[in-house]
Amino acid sequence: EPGGFFFAVSADLQRKVWPWEDYSLIDARVPTSLPETAFFAGLR
């Protein structure tokens, strides 16, 4: 949400308090198992 908390603080502060990114598997076009442990799992 553009008016939400994360857009109200600087990018510098965001990196300090949340130094990682999260991703959710929505759709897979390669064989995979959950939970995934590698971002590029199943790709050649």
mmCIF file of N, CA and C in Angstrom:
data_model
loop_
_atom_site.group_PDB
_atom_site.id
_atom_site.type_symbol
_atom_site.label_atom_id
_atom_site.label_comp_id
_atom_site.label_asym_id
_atom_site.label_seq_id
_atom_site.Cartn_x
_atom_site.Cartn_y
_atom_site.Cartn_z
ATOM 1 N N GLU A 1 0.844 -1.167 0.000
ATOM 2 C CA GLU A 1 0.000 0.000 0.000
ATOM 3 C C GLU A 1 0.898 1.242 0.000
ATOM 4 N N PRO A 2 0.740 2.136 -0.959
ATOM 5 C CA PRO A 2 1.591 3.331 -1.048
ATOM 6 C C PRO A 2 1.541 4.237 0.181
ATOM 7 N N GLY A 3 0.445 4.249 0.910
ATOM 8 C CA GLY A 3 0.350 5.082 2.107
ATOM 9 C C GLY A 3 0.735 4.342 3.376
ATOM 10 N N GLY A 4 1.248 3.134 3.228
ATOM 11 C CA GLY A 4 1.562 2.294 4.374
ATOM 12 C C GLY A 4 2.878 2.645 5.055
ATOM 13 N N PHE A 5 3.166 1.934 6.146
ATOM 14 C CA PHE A 5 4.331 2.198 6.992
ATOM 15 C C PHE A 5 5.655 2.157 6.234
ATOM 16 N N PHE A 6 5.851 1.128 5.401
ATOM 17 C CA PHE A 6 7.148 0.967 4.750
ATOM 18 C C PHE A 6 7.475 2.085 3.777
ATOM 19 N N PHE A 7 6.479 2.748 3.242
ATOM 20 C CA PHE A 7 6.741 3.879 2.352
ATOM 21 C C PHE A 7 6.920 5.181 3.138
ATOM 22 N N ALA A 8 6.622 5.153 4.428
ATOM 23 C CA ALA A 8 6.741 6.359 5.245
ATOM 24 C C ALA A 8 8.145 6.525 5.815
ATOM 25 N N VAL A 9 8.965 5.470 5.782
ATOM 26 C CA VAL A 9 10.332 5.561 6.309
ATOM 27 C C VAL A 9 11.322 5.486 5.160
ATOM 28 N N SER A 10 12.521 5.954 5.406
ATOM 29 C CA SER A 10 13.536 5.987 4.358
ATOM 30 C C SER A 10 13.997 4.576 3.989
ATOM 31 N N ALA A 11 14.537 4.433 2.789
ATOM 32 C CA ALA A 11 15.063 3.145 2.340
ATOM 33 C C ALA A 11 16.219 2.703 3.242
ATOM 34 N N ASP A 12 16.993 3.666 3.734
ATOM 35 C CA ASP A 12 18.100 3.362 4.649
ATOM 36 C C ASP A 12 17.593 2.681 5.926
ATOM 37 N N LEU A 13 16.547 3.236 6.512
ATOM 38 C CA LEU A 13 15.976 2.664 7.727
ATOM 39 C C LEU A 13 15.358 1.296 7.442
ATOM 40 N N GLN A 14 14.711 1.151 6.304
ATOM 41 C CA GLN A 14 14.140 -0.145 5.929
ATOM 42 C C GLN A 14 15.230 -1.218 5.873
ATOM 43 N N ARG A 15 16.375 -0.904 5.280
ATOM 44 C CA ARG A 15 17.473 -1.874 5.187
ATOM 45 C C ARG A 15 18.017 -2.242 6.559
ATOM 46 N N LYS A 16 17.982 -1.316 7.511
ATOM 47 C CA LYS A 16 18.501 -1.598 8.851
ATOM 48 C C LYS A 16 17.562 -2.493 9.660
ATOM 49 N N VAL A 17 16.261 -2.264 9.562
ATOM 50 C CA VAL A 17 15.322 -3.019 10.389
ATOM 51 C C VAL A 17 14.793 -4.273 9.700
ATOM 52 N N TRP A 18 14.898 -4.379 8.375
ATOM 53 C CA TRP A 18 14.430 -5.543 7.630
ATOM 54 C C TRP A 18 15.428 -5.807 6.505
ATOM 55 N N PRO A 19 16.588 -6.414 6.835
ATOM 56 C CA PRO A 19 17.678 -6.551 5.855
ATOM 57 C C PRO A 19 17.527 -7.722 4.874
ATOM 58 N N TRP A 20 16.328 -8.267 4.712
ATOM 59 C CA TRP A 20 16.122 -9.362 3.763
ATOM 60 C C TRP A 20 14.821 -9.125 3.011
ATOM 61 N N GLU A 21 14.613 -9.890 1.952
ATOM 62 C CA GLU A 21 13.373 -9.812 1.189
ATOM 63 C C GLU A 21 12.651 -11.141 1.292
ATOM 64 N N ASP A 22 11.342 -11.117 1.242
ATOM 65 C CA ASP A 22 10.523 -12.316 1.294
ATOM 66 C C ASP A 22 9.826 -12.509 -0.046
ATOM 67 N N TYR A 23 9.701 -13.764 -0.443
ATOM 68 C CA TYR A 23 8.991 -14.101 -1.671
ATOM 69 C C TYR A 23 8.041 -15.245 -1.385
ATOM 70 N N SER A 24 6.935 -15.282 -2.103
ATOM 71 C CA SER A 24 5.967 -16.368 -1.977
ATOM 72 C C SER A 24 5.813 -17.046 -3.328
ATOM 73 N N LEU A 25 5.831 -18.385 -3.328
ATOM 74 C CA LEU A 25 5.618 -19.134 -4.554
ATOM 75 C C LEU A 25 4.130 -19.089 -4.882
ATOM 76 N N ILE A 26 3.790 -18.483 -5.999
ATOM 77 C CA ILE A 26 2.402 -18.367 -6.427
ATOM 78 C C ILE A 26 2.086 -19.428 -7.475
ATOM 79 N N ASP A 27 3.004 -19.624 -8.413
ATOM 80 C CA ASP A 27 2.805 -20.579 -9.486
ATOM 81 C C ASP A 27 4.164 -21.130 -9.890
ATOM 82 N N ALA A 28 4.253 -22.417 -10.158
ATOM 83 C CA ALA A 28 5.520 -23.019 -10.570
ATOM 84 C C ALA A 28 5.351 -23.672 -11.925
ATOM 85 N N ARG A 29 6.309 -23.450 -12.793
ATOM 86 C CA ARG A 29 6.303 -24.082 -14.114
ATOM 87 C C ARG A 29 7.377 -25.150 -14.213
ATOM 88 N N VAL A 30 8.048 -25.389 -13.116
ATOM 89 C CA VAL A 30 9.057 -26.450 -13.027
ATOM 90 C C VAL A 30 8.708 -27.289 -11.804
ATOM 91 N N PRO A 31 9.148 -28.559 -11.781
ATOM 92 C CA PRO A 31 8.878 -29.390 -10.599
ATOM 93 C C PRO A 31 9.486 -28.762 -9.345
ATOM 94 N N THR A 32 8.728 -28.721 -8.277
ATOM 95 C CA THR A 32 9.209 -28.127 -7.033
ATOM 96 C C THR A 32 8.530 -28.802 -5.852
ATOM 97 N N SER A 33 9.095 -28.626 -4.690
ATOM 98 C CA SER A 33 8.467 -29.122 -3.470
ATOM 99 C C SER A 33 8.436 -27.986 -2.459
ATOM 100 N N LEU A 34 7.458 -28.017 -1.596
ATOM 101 C CA LEU A 34 7.303 -26.950 -0.605
ATOM 102 C C LEU A 34 7.737 -27.442 0.763
ATOM 103 N N PRO A 35 8.365 -26.658 1.584
ATOM 104 C CA PRO A 35 8.785 -25.300 1.259
ATOM 105 C C PRO A 35 10.038 -25.301 0.399
ATOM 106 N N GLU A 36 10.142 -24.323 -0.477
ATOM 107 C CA GLU A 36 11.329 -24.186 -1.311
ATOM 108 C C GLU A 36 12.493 -23.709 -0.453
ATOM 109 N N THR A 37 13.682 -24.198 -0.760
ATOM 110 C CA THR A 37 14.866 -23.774 -0.018
ATOM 111 C C THR A 37 15.830 -22.982 -0.885
ATOM 112 N N ALA A 38 15.613 -22.982 -2.205
ATOM 113 C CA ALA A 38 16.492 -22.246 -3.113
ATOM 114 C C ALA A 38 15.630 -21.477 -4.116
ATOM 115 N N PHE A 39 15.967 -20.238 -4.325
ATOM 116 C CA PHE A 39 15.191 -19.361 -5.208
ATOM 117 C C PHE A 39 15.137 -19.907 -6.639
ATOM 118 N N PHE A 40 16.253 -20.461 -7.122
ATOM 119 C CA PHE A 40 16.326 -20.950 -8.502
ATOM 120 C C PHE A 40 16.193 -22.470 -8.597
ATOM 121 N N ALA A 41 15.596 -23.113 -7.616
ATOM 122 C CA ALA A 41 15.442 -24.563 -7.611
ATOM 123 C C ALA A 41 14.649 -25.017 -8.834
ATOM 124 N N GLY A 42 15.128 -26.081 -9.491
ATOM 125 C CA GLY A 42 14.431 -26.646 -10.635
ATOM 126 C C GLY A 42 14.771 -26.032 -11.972
ATOM 127 N N LEU A 43 15.536 -24.943 -11.983
ATOM 128 C CA LEU A 43 15.919 -24.307 -13.246
ATOM 129 C C LEU A 43 17.257 -24.827 -13.715
ATOM 130 N N ARG A 44 17.392 -24.965 -15.014
ATOM 131 C CA ARG A 44 18.679 -25.391 -15.579
ATOM 132 C C ARG A 44 19.351 -24.232 -16.246
#
